[in-house]
């Protein structure tokens, strides 16, 4: 499904002319003297492909991400675009399906000829689409996919978030060292790369810190009943359960746990972050914790300015997806500006050189594996809100 920008018809034509004029001004001005190398310079309209889950069971991931990407893009275009060229977003909905992600990203690259791609949120989708972008030599930046495999697809694939070996270890550290819990259950979405990766990282770190994983149970996204797993977990007598899944299932799991009289805290990851997490009831989630990328409670003026601008544009408070997507789009536009080219290899090299970019989710420096190294925040769930608890920094 293609969703064009809000700009239509004559508005688009006028903008294109303005963008063309300012580019022409640059060409005759001091910016570029002498012969222009082939492939150098930017087109008047810079086409960026975006693929997101706008529908399906992770739709709030897509909605929030687009709130951030559109805000970053409108701000940039209002300030003259990239070296006078206007950014145009071409959005495809992959419905949260890996196979559909592959199809729509292939279309963005081959039919729409986008010069770079932003997306996805869910790691399983990003892994599949990354293979396409790598093969076509089109840089892809995922704001929020944390599974290690994503950027392993090759040197055209980047992310502005931390990775799950760190996120899973951060949860283990928090449970063992801060909450001083010893006996863990784990409940994993086995068909989801993200969930499986976090379980592995958590299991290893928690054991190293002296904890014991007493019981591990599995489910598949969309399952209706978790009674069998939860009954076994109740019988096992654990201090807490680690549940690295997405918000829809996790909300149900915890609701059903409470119905079975299982009162232990659940600890999760960024995948819980959604306004729809609370659908099964807010109270069931009190006393639970998640690792995440950013907190709305952060008093940093840059963060608060972003929150205010986002609220004004979108009418709601930005979650971690919105913040990461805002940062991701800005990092990409910054790289395109430095590359001063629509050429994939040049944009790739500029992205790889990203250092200390001032993001609302923290300073972004991309390492040799094209991942950002950043702290995680621990958020406590309280009556329908995610409250800042503490920060865990990478060692
Ligand atoms: N990290 C998750 C994944 O890789 C996606 C996610 C990021 C979800 C941030 C919520 C918030 O699948």
Short mmCIF file of C-alpha atoms and ligand atoms in Angstrom, two decimals:
data_model
loop_
_atom_site.label_atom_id
_atom_site.label_comp_id
_atom_site.label_asym_id
_atom_site.label_seq_id
_atom_site.Cartn_x
_atom_site.Cartn_y
_atom_site.Cartn_z
CA UNK A 1 0.00 0.00 0.00
CA UNK A 2 1.46 3.39 -0.98
CA UNK A 3 0.72 6.41 1.16
CA UNK A 4 1.88 9.63 -0.49
CA UNK A 5 2.89 12.74 1.43
CA UNK A 6 0.37 15.36 2.43
CA UNK A 7 1.77 17.55 -0.35
CA UNK A 8 -0.39 17.28 -3.44
CA UNK A 9 -0.61 18.61 -6.96
CA UNK A 10 0.40 22.25 -7.40
CA UNK A 11 1.99 22.45 -3.96
CA UNK A 12 4.36 19.72 -5.00
CA UNK A 13 5.14 21.50 -8.28
CA UNK A 14 5.85 24.82 -6.58
CA UNK A 15 8.09 23.16 -4.00
CA UNK A 16 9.95 21.30 -6.69
CA UNK A 17 10.55 24.57 -8.54
CA UNK A 18 11.76 26.26 -5.38
CA UNK A 19 14.04 23.34 -4.62
CA UNK A 20 15.34 23.48 -8.18
CA UNK A 21 15.95 27.23 -7.90
CA UNK A 22 17.87 26.94 -4.66
CA UNK A 23 19.96 24.14 -6.12
CA UNK A 24 20.65 26.33 -9.14
CA UNK A 25 21.61 29.14 -6.76
CA UNK A 26 24.06 26.83 -5.09
CA UNK A 27 25.52 25.79 -8.41
CA UNK A 28 26.28 29.37 -9.50
CA UNK A 29 27.21 30.43 -5.97
CA UNK A 30 30.36 29.66 -4.05
CA UNK A 31 29.39 26.11 -3.11
CA UNK A 32 30.53 24.32 -6.19
CA UNK A 33 33.12 25.79 -8.49
CA UNK A 34 34.76 23.95 -11.34
CA UNK A 35 33.65 20.76 -13.07
CA UNK A 36 31.13 18.54 -11.34
CA UNK A 37 32.07 14.88 -11.15
CA UNK A 38 29.58 12.36 -12.54
CA UNK A 39 27.16 11.25 -9.82
CA UNK A 40 28.05 14.24 -7.68
CA UNK A 41 25.40 16.57 -6.28
CA UNK A 42 21.84 15.93 -5.18
CA UNK A 43 18.65 15.75 -7.26
CA UNK A 44 16.06 18.50 -6.66
CA UNK A 45 13.84 15.94 -4.94
CA UNK A 46 15.43 13.42 -2.61
CA UNK A 47 13.35 10.26 -2.47
CA UNK A 48 13.52 8.32 0.78
CA UNK A 49 11.77 4.95 1.03
CA UNK A 50 10.12 4.06 4.32
CA UNK A 51 8.66 0.67 5.24
CA UNK A 52 6.76 0.27 8.46
CA UNK A 53 4.03 -1.89 10.05
CA UNK A 54 1.16 0.59 9.61
CA UNK A 55 -1.40 -2.20 10.13
CA UNK A 56 -1.31 -5.62 11.80
CA UNK A 57 -0.52 -6.58 15.38
CA UNK A 58 2.41 -4.16 15.78
CA UNK A 59 0.69 -1.19 14.12
CA UNK A 60 1.50 1.27 16.92
CA UNK A 61 5.19 0.71 16.11
CA UNK A 62 4.54 2.04 12.61
CA UNK A 63 2.29 4.92 13.66
CA UNK A 64 4.76 6.19 16.26
CA UNK A 65 7.74 5.81 13.95
CA UNK A 66 6.00 7.79 11.22
CA UNK A 67 5.18 10.53 13.71
CA UNK A 68 8.91 10.92 14.34
CA UNK A 69 10.03 10.58 10.73
CA UNK A 70 7.45 13.07 9.44
CA UNK A 71 8.34 15.61 12.13
CA UNK A 72 12.07 15.34 11.31
CA UNK A 73 11.35 15.60 7.58
CA UNK A 74 9.00 18.58 7.84
CA UNK A 75 11.48 20.42 10.06
CA UNK A 76 14.29 19.75 7.62
CA UNK A 77 12.26 20.75 4.53
CA UNK A 78 11.08 23.93 6.27
CA UNK A 79 14.72 24.80 6.91
CA UNK A 80 15.61 24.47 3.22
CA UNK A 81 15.83 20.71 2.84
CA UNK A 82 19.20 19.10 2.21
CA UNK A 83 21.45 21.61 0.38
CA UNK A 84 18.29 23.07 -1.15
CA UNK A 85 16.82 19.74 -2.24
CA UNK A 86 13.43 18.73 -0.88
CA UNK A 87 12.99 15.41 0.90
CA UNK A 88 10.07 13.29 -0.27
CA UNK A 89 9.00 10.24 1.73
CA UNK A 90 7.53 7.21 0.02
CA UNK A 91 5.85 5.03 2.64
CA UNK A 92 4.98 1.35 2.27
CA UNK A 93 3.00 -0.67 4.81
CA UNK A 94 4.45 -4.17 5.28
CA UNK A 95 1.66 -5.14 7.73
CA UNK A 96 4.35 -6.45 10.08
CA UNK A 97 5.07 -9.41 7.79
CA UNK A 98 8.69 -10.25 6.87
CA UNK A 99 7.73 -11.51 3.39
CA UNK A 100 5.76 -8.34 2.71
CA UNK A 101 8.72 -6.27 3.93
CA UNK A 102 10.87 -7.94 1.29
CA UNK A 103 8.29 -7.22 -1.43
CA UNK A 104 7.70 -3.56 -0.58
CA UNK A 105 11.38 -2.73 -0.09
CA UNK A 106 12.23 -4.32 -3.44
CA UNK A 107 9.55 -2.08 -4.95
CA UNK A 108 10.89 1.04 -3.23
CA UNK A 109 14.36 0.36 -4.57
CA UNK A 110 13.60 -0.84 -8.09
CA UNK A 111 10.40 1.03 -9.02
CA UNK A 112 10.60 4.20 -6.94
CA UNK A 113 14.40 4.44 -7.10
CA UNK A 114 14.72 5.73 -3.56
CA UNK A 115 18.27 6.71 -2.60
CA UNK A 116 18.02 5.35 0.95
CA UNK A 117 15.59 3.38 3.09
CA UNK A 118 14.28 3.96 6.64
CA UNK A 119 12.72 1.00 8.51
CA UNK A 120 11.60 -1.29 10.07
CA UNK A 121 10.94 -1.58 13.78
CA UNK A 122 10.56 -5.33 14.23
CA UNK A 123 13.90 -7.06 13.74
CA UNK A 124 12.48 -10.01 11.77
CA UNK A 125 11.25 -7.57 9.11
CA UNK A 126 14.48 -5.56 9.05
CA UNK A 127 16.60 -8.70 8.65
CA UNK A 128 14.75 -9.73 5.49
CA UNK A 129 14.64 -6.24 3.95
CA UNK A 130 18.29 -5.56 4.83
CA UNK A 131 19.32 -8.40 2.53
CA UNK A 132 17.51 -6.64 -0.34
CA UNK A 133 19.08 -3.23 0.37
CA UNK A 134 22.54 -4.73 0.74
CA UNK A 135 22.24 -6.58 -2.54
CA UNK A 136 21.03 -3.45 -4.37
CA UNK A 137 23.60 -1.14 -2.79
CA UNK A 138 20.98 1.13 -1.24
CA UNK A 139 21.73 2.27 2.34
CA UNK A 140 19.16 1.22 4.93
CA UNK A 141 18.90 2.69 8.40
CA UNK A 142 16.67 1.08 11.00
CA UNK A 143 15.79 3.37 13.87
CA UNK A 144 14.81 0.64 16.30
CA UNK A 145 15.56 -2.96 15.27
CA UNK A 146 17.85 -4.28 17.99
CA UNK A 147 18.59 -7.88 16.95
CA UNK A 148 22.27 -8.44 16.18
CA UNK A 149 21.59 -10.06 12.79
CA UNK A 150 20.19 -6.89 11.18
CA UNK A 151 23.42 -4.96 10.59
CA UNK A 152 25.31 -8.21 9.98
CA UNK A 153 23.58 -8.29 6.59
CA UNK A 154 26.31 -6.01 5.30
CA UNK A 155 28.01 -2.65 5.07
CA UNK A 156 24.96 -0.77 3.72
CA UNK A 157 22.90 -1.51 6.85
CA UNK A 158 22.89 0.85 9.87
CA UNK A 159 20.95 1.46 13.07
CA UNK A 160 20.74 4.27 15.63
CA UNK A 161 19.75 2.05 18.58
CA UNK A 162 21.70 -0.31 20.84
CA UNK A 163 21.70 -4.06 20.18
CA UNK A 164 20.07 -6.92 22.11
CA UNK A 165 23.17 -8.57 23.60
CA UNK A 166 23.41 -5.30 25.55
CA UNK A 167 19.66 -4.91 26.13
CA UNK A 168 19.25 -8.47 27.46
CA UNK A 169 22.30 -8.10 29.69
CA UNK A 170 20.94 -4.78 31.02
CA UNK A 171 17.70 -6.52 32.08
CA UNK A 172 19.68 -9.30 33.79
CA UNK A 173 21.88 -6.78 35.59
CA UNK A 174 18.87 -4.84 36.79
CA UNK A 175 17.08 -7.98 38.06
CA UNK A 176 20.15 -9.46 39.76
CA UNK A 177 21.95 -6.38 41.10
CA UNK A 178 19.20 -3.83 41.69
CA UNK A 179 16.08 -5.87 42.48
CA UNK A 180 18.27 -8.68 43.95
CA UNK A 181 16.11 -11.41 42.43
CA UNK A 182 17.52 -14.91 42.12
CA UNK A 183 15.06 -17.29 40.44
CA UNK A 184 13.83 -16.45 36.94
CA UNK A 185 11.30 -17.81 34.47
CA UNK A 186 11.58 -16.84 30.79
CA UNK A 187 8.69 -16.80 28.33
CA UNK A 188 9.74 -16.38 24.69
CA UNK A 189 7.98 -15.71 21.37
CA UNK A 190 9.88 -18.53 19.58
CA UNK A 191 9.14 -17.48 16.00
CA UNK A 192 10.40 -13.94 16.60
CA UNK A 193 14.15 -13.25 16.09
CA UNK A 194 13.97 -10.32 18.49
CA UNK A 195 12.45 -12.33 21.33
CA UNK A 196 14.79 -15.29 20.82
CA UNK A 197 17.84 -13.02 20.76
CA UNK A 198 16.89 -11.24 23.97
CA UNK A 199 16.20 -14.52 25.75
CA UNK A 200 19.68 -15.76 24.84
CA UNK A 201 21.38 -12.59 26.07
CA UNK A 202 19.35 -12.50 29.28
CA UNK A 203 19.88 -16.20 30.05
CA UNK A 204 23.66 -15.95 29.71
CA UNK A 205 24.03 -12.71 31.67
CA UNK A 206 21.69 -13.70 34.47
CA UNK A 207 23.63 -16.95 35.04
CA UNK A 208 26.93 -15.05 35.06
CA UNK A 209 25.52 -12.75 37.74
CA UNK A 210 24.65 -15.72 39.95
CA UNK A 211 20.96 -16.02 39.07
CA UNK A 212 19.17 -19.22 38.12
CA UNK A 213 16.81 -19.61 35.17
CA UNK A 214 14.43 -22.15 36.69
CA UNK A 215 12.00 -22.57 33.81
CA UNK A 216 11.69 -21.52 30.15
CA UNK A 217 8.41 -21.51 28.23
CA UNK A 218 7.53 -20.61 24.63
CA UNK A 219 4.61 -19.13 22.74
CA UNK A 220 3.88 -17.79 19.26
CA UNK A 221 2.66 -14.29 18.48
CA UNK A 222 -1.12 -14.19 18.36
CA UNK A 223 -1.71 -17.16 20.70
CA UNK A 224 -4.94 -16.72 22.62
CA UNK A 225 -4.21 -18.64 25.80
CA UNK A 226 -1.04 -18.77 27.87
CA UNK A 227 -2.57 -20.77 30.71
CA UNK A 228 -0.41 -23.88 30.30
CA UNK A 229 2.85 -21.91 30.36
CA UNK A 230 1.75 -19.67 33.21
CA UNK A 231 0.55 -22.57 35.32
CA UNK A 232 3.98 -24.25 35.00
CA UNK A 233 5.68 -20.97 35.87
CA UNK A 234 3.46 -20.58 38.94
CA UNK A 235 4.34 -24.14 40.04
CA UNK A 236 8.08 -23.48 39.57
CA UNK A 237 8.15 -20.87 42.33
CA UNK A 238 10.17 -18.07 40.70
CA UNK A 239 10.89 -14.50 41.84
CA UNK A 240 10.07 -12.95 38.47
CA UNK A 241 9.59 -13.69 34.77
CA UNK A 242 11.48 -12.23 31.82
CA UNK A 243 9.09 -11.74 28.88
CA UNK A 244 10.86 -10.31 25.82
CA UNK A 245 7.92 -10.12 23.43
CA UNK A 246 5.78 -7.47 21.72
CA UNK A 247 3.11 -5.50 23.51
CA UNK A 248 0.01 -7.30 22.21
CA UNK A 249 1.00 -10.75 23.49
CA UNK A 250 2.75 -9.50 26.61
CA UNK A 251 -0.31 -7.52 27.71
CA UNK A 252 -2.36 -10.72 27.43
CA UNK A 253 0.27 -12.88 29.16
CA UNK A 254 0.39 -10.62 32.20
CA UNK A 255 -3.38 -10.22 32.36
CA UNK A 256 -3.79 -14.00 32.33
CA UNK A 257 -0.99 -14.42 34.90
CA UNK A 258 -2.87 -12.19 37.33
CA UNK A 259 -6.08 -14.14 36.70
CA UNK A 260 -4.19 -17.30 37.70
CA UNK A 261 -3.00 -15.61 40.88
CA UNK A 262 0.59 -15.24 39.66
CA UNK A 263 1.69 -11.96 41.25
CA UNK A 264 5.42 -11.91 40.40
CA UNK A 265 6.93 -8.92 38.56
CA UNK A 266 7.48 -9.32 34.83
CA UNK A 267 10.49 -7.71 33.21
CA UNK A 268 10.53 -6.99 29.49
CA UNK A 269 12.26 -5.07 26.73
CA UNK A 270 11.55 -2.24 24.32
CA UNK A 271 8.95 -4.38 22.53
CA UNK A 272 6.45 -3.63 25.31
CA UNK A 273 6.48 0.07 24.44
CA UNK A 274 3.05 0.90 23.06
CA UNK A 275 0.00 2.86 24.13
CA UNK A 276 -1.85 -0.43 23.53
CA UNK A 277 0.13 -2.38 26.16
CA UNK A 278 -2.44 -1.32 28.76
CA UNK A 279 -5.39 -2.80 26.91
CA UNK A 280 -5.60 -5.80 29.23
CA UNK A 281 -5.84 -3.43 32.23
CA UNK A 282 -3.33 -1.04 33.74
CA UNK A 283 -3.19 -2.48 37.23
CA UNK A 284 -1.94 -5.91 36.15
CA UNK A 285 1.26 -4.21 34.96
CA UNK A 286 2.09 -2.25 38.11
CA UNK A 287 5.51 -3.21 39.47
CA UNK A 288 6.77 -4.48 36.11
CA UNK A 289 9.88 -3.04 34.45
CA UNK A 290 11.26 -2.71 30.93
CA UNK A 291 14.54 -1.76 29.33
CA UNK A 292 14.07 0.99 26.76
CA UNK A 293 15.80 3.66 24.68
CA UNK A 294 14.47 6.89 26.11
CA UNK A 295 12.26 8.33 28.81
CA UNK A 296 9.74 11.17 28.53
CA UNK A 297 10.81 12.11 32.08
CA UNK A 298 14.29 13.12 30.86
CA UNK A 299 14.61 16.84 31.78
CA UNK A 300 17.24 17.52 29.07
CA UNK A 301 15.95 20.64 27.23
CA UNK A 302 16.62 19.02 23.84
CA UNK A 303 14.44 16.05 24.79
CA UNK A 304 11.67 18.27 26.18
CA UNK A 305 11.71 20.46 23.05
CA UNK A 306 11.28 17.35 20.92
CA UNK A 307 8.40 16.14 23.08
CA UNK A 308 6.67 19.52 22.77
CA UNK A 309 7.12 19.65 18.98
CA UNK A 310 5.94 16.07 18.59
CA UNK A 311 2.85 16.70 20.72
CA UNK A 312 2.02 19.75 18.69
CA UNK A 313 2.29 17.87 15.40
CA UNK A 314 0.83 14.50 16.35
CA UNK A 315 -1.35 15.21 19.38
CA UNK A 316 0.18 12.55 21.61
CA UNK A 317 3.33 11.92 23.63
CA UNK A 318 6.21 10.34 21.71
CA UNK A 319 7.22 6.83 22.76
CA UNK A 320 10.68 5.32 22.16
CA UNK A 321 9.78 4.42 18.57
CA UNK A 322 8.89 8.00 17.76
CA UNK A 323 12.08 9.30 19.37
CA UNK A 324 14.34 6.76 17.64
CA UNK A 325 12.65 7.34 14.28
CA UNK A 326 13.11 11.11 14.67
CA UNK A 327 16.80 10.54 15.40
CA UNK A 328 17.16 7.97 12.62
CA UNK A 329 15.73 10.27 9.96
CA UNK A 330 17.91 13.16 11.13
CA UNK A 331 21.06 11.02 11.13
CA UNK A 332 20.27 9.92 7.56
CA UNK A 333 19.64 13.48 6.34
CA UNK A 334 22.85 14.63 7.98
CA UNK A 335 24.76 11.86 6.18
CA UNK A 336 23.16 12.72 2.81
CA UNK A 337 24.15 16.34 3.33
CA UNK A 338 27.77 15.38 4.02
CA UNK A 339 27.79 12.90 1.12
CA UNK A 340 26.39 15.62 -1.15
CA UNK A 341 25.39 12.81 -3.47
CA UNK A 342 22.59 10.39 -4.21
CA UNK A 343 25.13 7.65 -4.74
CA UNK A 344 24.61 4.67 -2.44
CA UNK A 345 28.28 4.07 -1.67
CA UNK A 346 28.85 7.73 -0.79
CA UNK A 347 25.84 7.86 1.52
CA UNK A 348 27.00 4.58 3.09
CA UNK A 349 30.44 6.07 3.79
CA UNK A 350 28.92 9.25 5.25
CA UNK A 351 26.61 7.22 7.51
CA UNK A 352 29.54 5.12 8.69
CA UNK A 353 31.34 8.32 9.70
CA UNK A 354 28.51 9.43 12.06
CA UNK A 355 30.06 10.60 15.34
CA UNK A 356 28.43 12.22 18.38
CA UNK A 357 25.24 13.14 16.56
CA UNK A 358 23.08 14.95 19.13
CA UNK A 359 19.97 12.73 19.22
CA UNK A 360 16.99 12.94 21.55
CA UNK A 361 17.77 9.32 22.48
CA UNK A 362 21.36 10.25 23.34
CA UNK A 363 24.58 10.95 21.45
CA UNK A 364 24.81 8.70 18.40
CA UNK A 365 28.17 7.32 17.28
CA UNK A 366 28.13 4.42 14.85
CA UNK A 367 30.73 1.74 15.57
CA UNK A 368 32.62 -0.48 13.11
CA UNK A 369 29.60 -2.82 12.96
CA UNK A 370 27.26 0.11 12.12
CA UNK A 371 25.49 -0.07 15.48
CA UNK A 372 24.99 2.75 17.96
CA UNK A 373 26.48 2.30 21.41
CA UNK A 374 24.13 3.96 23.90
CA UNK A 375 22.83 3.53 27.44
CA UNK A 376 19.50 1.84 28.18
CA UNK A 377 16.93 3.23 30.59
CA UNK A 378 14.93 1.14 33.04
CA UNK A 379 11.28 2.20 33.15
CA UNK A 380 8.80 1.17 35.82
CA UNK A 381 5.19 0.61 34.82
CA UNK A 382 2.82 2.54 37.04
CA UNK A 383 -0.90 3.00 36.49
CA UNK A 384 -0.66 3.24 32.75
CA UNK A 385 2.60 5.21 32.58
CA UNK A 386 6.26 4.35 31.97
CA UNK A 387 8.20 6.03 34.80
CA UNK A 388 11.96 6.59 34.65
CA UNK A 389 13.79 4.41 37.17
CA UNK A 390 17.51 4.35 36.27
CA UNK A 391 20.07 4.18 33.48
CA UNK A 392 22.34 1.28 32.54
CA UNK A 393 25.45 2.26 30.59
CA UNK A 394 27.37 -0.06 28.28
CA UNK A 395 30.53 -1.33 29.96
N1 LIG B 1 13.75 -3.62 19.25
C1 LIG B 1 12.54 -4.22 18.71
C2 LIG B 1 12.93 -5.23 17.64
O1 LIG B 1 14.03 -5.27 17.23
C3 LIG B 1 11.62 -3.17 18.17
C4 LIG B 1 11.22 -2.08 19.12
C5 LIG B 1 12.09 -1.01 19.41
C6 LIG B 1 9.98 -2.08 19.73
C7 LIG B 1 11.72 0.02 20.29
C8 LIG B 1 9.62 -1.09 20.61
C9 LIG B 1 10.48 -0.03 20.91
O2 LIG B 1 12.14 -6.01 17.19
#
